[in-house]
mmCIF file of C-alpha atoms in Angstrom:
data_model
loop_
_atom_site.group_PDB
_atom_site.id
_atom_site.type_symbol
_atom_site.label_atom_id
_atom_site.label_comp_id
_atom_site.label_asym_id
_atom_site.label_seq_id
_atom_site.Cartn_x
_atom_site.Cartn_y
_atom_site.Cartn_z
ATOM 1 C CA MET A 1 0.122 -0.252 0.062
ATOM 2 C CA ALA A 2 1.406 3.707 -1.160
ATOM 3 C CA PRO A 3 2.336 5.965 1.812
ATOM 4 C CA PRO A 4 -0.740 8.620 1.951
ATOM 5 C CA ALA A 5 -0.338 12.033 0.206
ATOM 6 C CA ARG A 6 1.355 15.015 2.160
ATOM 7 C CA ARG A 7 -0.331 18.363 1.747
ATOM 8 C CA ALA A 8 0.041 21.928 2.156
ATOM 9 C CA ALA A 9 -1.285 25.268 1.034
ATOM 10 C CA VAL A 10 -0.095 28.552 -0.310
ATOM 11 C CA TYR A 11 -1.883 31.736 0.345
ATOM 12 C CA ARG A 12 -1.560 35.129 -1.755
ATOM 13 C CA PHE A 13 -2.039 38.292 -0.279
ATOM 14 C CA ASP A 14 -1.381 41.520 -1.604
ATOM 15 C CA THR A 15 2.358 41.807 -0.497
ATOM 16 C CA GLN A 16 2.811 38.423 1.190
ATOM 17 C CA TYR A 17 2.683 34.528 1.053
ATOM 18 C CA LEU A 18 1.133 32.270 4.014
ATOM 19 C CA ILE A 19 2.351 28.733 3.564
ATOM 20 C CA HIS A 20 1.237 26.003 6.073
ATOM 21 C CA ALA A 21 1.009 22.152 6.262
ATOM 22 C CA SER A 22 -2.434 20.377 5.860
ATOM 23 C CA SER A 23 -2.479 17.362 7.986
ATOM 24 C CA LEU A 24 -5.565 14.536 7.744
ATOM 25 C CA SER A 25 -7.078 14.456 11.352
ATOM 26 C CA VAL A 26 -8.531 11.429 12.638
ATOM 27 C CA ARG A 27 -12.184 12.555 11.482
ATOM 28 C CA ASP A 28 -10.705 12.451 7.814
ATOM 29 C CA LEU A 29 -10.665 15.976 7.231
ATOM 30 C CA TRP A 30 -7.421 17.916 6.076
ATOM 31 C CA ILE A 31 -6.775 20.946 8.582
ATOM 32 C CA ALA A 32 -3.947 23.576 8.655
ATOM 33 C CA SER A 33 -0.950 22.112 10.796
ATOM 34 C CA SER A 34 2.485 23.406 11.284
ATOM 35 C CA PRO A 35 4.716 24.686 10.060
ATOM 36 C CA ALA A 36 3.465 27.744 9.080
ATOM 37 C CA PHE A 37 5.457 30.630 7.204
ATOM 38 C CA MET A 38 4.780 34.031 6.240
ATOM 39 C CA LEU A 39 7.083 35.424 3.308
ATOM 40 C CA ARG A 40 6.931 38.694 1.702
ATOM 41 C CA ALA A 41 6.226 38.658 -2.093
ATOM 42 C CA ALA A 42 9.341 39.708 -3.020
ATOM 43 C CA GLU A 43 11.379 36.737 -1.805
ATOM 44 C CA ASP A 44 12.925 34.280 -4.305
ATOM 45 C CA ALA A 45 11.501 31.481 -5.472
ATOM 46 C CA GLY A 46 13.943 29.329 -4.057
ATOM 47 C CA GLU A 47 12.760 30.517 -0.418
ATOM 48 C CA LEU A 48 9.179 29.885 -1.374
ATOM 49 C CA GLY A 49 10.163 26.608 -2.541
ATOM 50 C CA ARG A 50 12.232 25.671 0.533
ATOM 51 C CA CYS A 51 8.919 26.519 2.758
ATOM 52 C CA VAL A 52 6.605 24.323 0.766
ATOM 53 C CA ASP A 53 9.013 21.435 0.807
ATOM 54 C CA LEU A 54 9.221 21.691 4.740
ATOM 55 C CA ALA A 55 5.495 22.174 5.007
ATOM 56 C CA LEU A 56 5.173 19.040 2.825
ATOM 57 C CA GLN A 57 7.259 17.401 4.862
ATOM 58 C CA ALA A 58 5.439 17.831 8.166
ATOM 59 C CA SER A 59 2.079 16.894 6.706
ATOM 60 C CA GLU A 60 0.801 13.898 8.898
ATOM 61 C CA VAL A 61 -1.854 11.428 8.912
ATOM 62 C CA GLY A 62 -4.165 10.728 11.913
ATOM 63 C CA VAL A 63 -3.739 13.783 13.817
ATOM 64 C CA PRO A 64 -5.995 14.483 16.559
ATOM 65 C CA HIS A 65 -8.952 16.774 15.468
ATOM 66 C CA PRO A 66 -9.405 20.248 17.615
ATOM 67 C CA GLU A 67 -13.081 19.857 19.498
ATOM 68 C CA ASP A 68 -12.631 23.442 19.446
ATOM 69 C CA PRO A 69 -13.093 25.148 16.107
ATOM 70 C CA ASN A 70 -10.992 27.975 16.965
ATOM 71 C CA GLU A 71 -8.428 25.521 16.921
ATOM 72 C CA LEU A 72 -8.654 24.770 13.319
ATOM 73 C CA MET A 73 -6.341 27.127 12.516
ATOM 74 C CA GLY A 74 -3.921 26.535 15.170
ATOM 75 C CA PRO A 75 -0.485 27.034 13.624
ATOM 76 C CA LEU A 76 -1.578 30.460 11.963
ATOM 77 C CA SER A 77 -2.796 31.987 15.368
ATOM 78 C CA GLU A 78 0.968 31.639 16.290
ATOM 79 C CA LEU A 79 2.361 33.520 13.417
ATOM 80 C CA ASP A 80 2.861 37.017 14.586
ATOM 81 C CA VAL A 81 0.715 39.071 11.833
ATOM 82 C CA ASP A 82 -1.705 41.831 12.019
ATOM 83 C CA TRP A 83 -4.442 39.608 10.093
ATOM 84 C CA ASP A 84 -6.998 42.579 9.746
ATOM 85 C CA ALA A 85 -4.206 44.727 7.978
ATOM 86 C CA LEU A 86 -3.205 41.686 5.973
ATOM 87 C CA GLY A 87 -6.771 41.555 4.567
ATOM 88 C CA ALA A 88 -8.079 38.719 2.751
ATOM 89 C CA PRO A 89 -6.157 36.070 0.753
ATOM 90 C CA THR A 90 -6.064 36.803 -2.838
ATOM 91 C CA ALA A 91 -5.408 33.285 -4.072
ATOM 92 C CA CYS A 92 -4.694 30.185 -3.041
ATOM 93 C CA VAL A 93 -2.499 27.128 -4.472
ATOM 94 C CA GLU A 94 -2.959 23.369 -2.773
ATOM 95 C CA VAL A 95 0.289 21.182 -3.099
ATOM 96 C CA GLU A 96 -0.108 17.732 -2.673
ATOM 97 C CA GLU A 97 2.959 15.146 -2.808
ATOM 98 C CA GLU A 98 2.957 11.641 -3.396
ATOM 99 C CA GLU A 99 6.000 9.104 -4.067
ATOM 100 C CA GLY A 100 7.972 12.052 -5.642
ATOM 101 C CA ARG A 101 5.235 13.480 -7.738
ATOM 102 C CA VAL A 102 3.852 17.125 -6.941
ATOM 103 C CA VAL A 103 0.329 18.051 -7.966
ATOM 104 C CA LEU A 104 -0.441 21.837 -7.789
ATOM 105 C CA ARG A 105 -3.957 22.975 -8.043
ATOM 106 C CA PRO A 106 -4.581 26.534 -8.554
ATOM 107 C CA THR A 107 -7.952 27.268 -6.686
ATOM 108 C CA ARG A 108 -11.207 29.616 -7.102
ATOM 109 C CA ARG A 109 -11.840 32.260 -4.399
ATOM 110 C CA LEU A 110 -15.241 32.009 -4.160
ATOM 111 C CA ARG A 111 -17.560 35.228 -2.842
ATOM 112 C CA GLY A 112 -17.719 36.452 0.554
ATOM 113 C CA ASP A 113 -15.939 34.333 3.124
ATOM 114 C CA ALA A 114 -16.793 30.838 1.302
ATOM 115 C CA GLY A 115 -13.475 29.997 0.892
ATOM 116 C CA PHE A 116 -11.567 28.494 -2.259
ATOM 117 C CA GLU A 117 -12.190 25.482 -4.489
ATOM 118 C CA PRO A 118 -9.739 23.745 -6.610
ATOM 119 C CA ILE A 119 -9.893 24.089 -10.535
ATOM 120 C CA PRO A 120 -8.864 20.269 -11.438
ATOM 121 C CA THR A 121 -8.801 20.887 -14.963
ATOM 122 C CA MET A 122 -5.833 23.219 -14.347
ATOM 123 C CA GLU A 123 -3.790 21.475 -12.372
ATOM 124 C CA VAL A 124 0.045 21.295 -12.945
ATOM 125 C CA VAL A 125 2.110 18.083 -12.249
ATOM 126 C CA THR A 126 5.702 17.667 -11.734
ATOM 127 C CA ALA A 127 8.327 15.904 -9.948
ATOM 128 C CA VAL A 128 10.487 17.572 -7.227
ATOM 129 C CA ALA A 129 13.705 18.423 -8.536
ATOM 130 C CA ASP A 130 14.723 21.176 -6.175
ATOM 131 C CA ARG A 131 13.270 23.927 -4.288
ATOM 132 C CA ARG A 132 13.839 26.757 -6.755
ATOM 133 C CA ARG A 133 11.929 24.612 -9.127
ATOM 134 C CA LEU A 134 8.986 23.990 -7.249
ATOM 135 C CA GLY A 135 9.023 27.607 -6.006
ATOM 136 C CA GLU A 136 8.923 28.531 -9.671
ATOM 137 C CA VAL A 137 5.863 26.255 -10.348
ATOM 138 C CA VAL A 138 3.833 27.538 -7.292
ATOM 139 C CA LEU A 139 4.318 31.195 -8.878
ATOM 140 C CA ARG A 140 3.352 30.030 -12.136
ATOM 141 C CA VAL A 141 0.298 28.008 -10.853
ATOM 142 C CA PHE A 142 -0.576 31.269 -9.076
ATOM 143 C CA ALA A 143 -1.555 33.223 -12.347
ATOM 144 C CA SER A 144 -3.860 30.334 -13.109
ATOM 145 C CA CYS A 145 -5.837 31.301 -9.986
ATOM 146 C CA GLU A 146 -9.671 32.906 -10.095
ATOM 147 C CA VAL A 147 -11.982 35.138 -8.218
ATOM 148 C CA GLU A 148 -15.739 34.083 -8.446
ATOM 149 C CA GLY A 149 -17.396 37.309 -9.662
#
């Protein structure tokens, strides 16, 4: 049996990126998990790829599911970020790695606070060559993200 996939998410804000691991809870739901990173959008692709790679490597299966809904975003609340000043994310790329194959899914931002939904027809599949290349692919996939009008 193949090992389960590892997941991470990358959110783009106006001037920053938020990257975090996603772990599968015992309730079979993917939730935000450590580590989480904030990067200035001006950082190079290698640093973005490094953070995505670290998040993927930390993704786990079978983690306890938070009983308190306020704890679902656990590691994000630990970041030193002024969330009100940062505003809402403008785009999200979902990243999944399984057996050396990386799938990057652009998303469509839904109206209001409805979040994001993947655009499966626009996904990019690649092999992990190095962290810089991973960061470059993430940046390219952001160009396929959409905002619901």
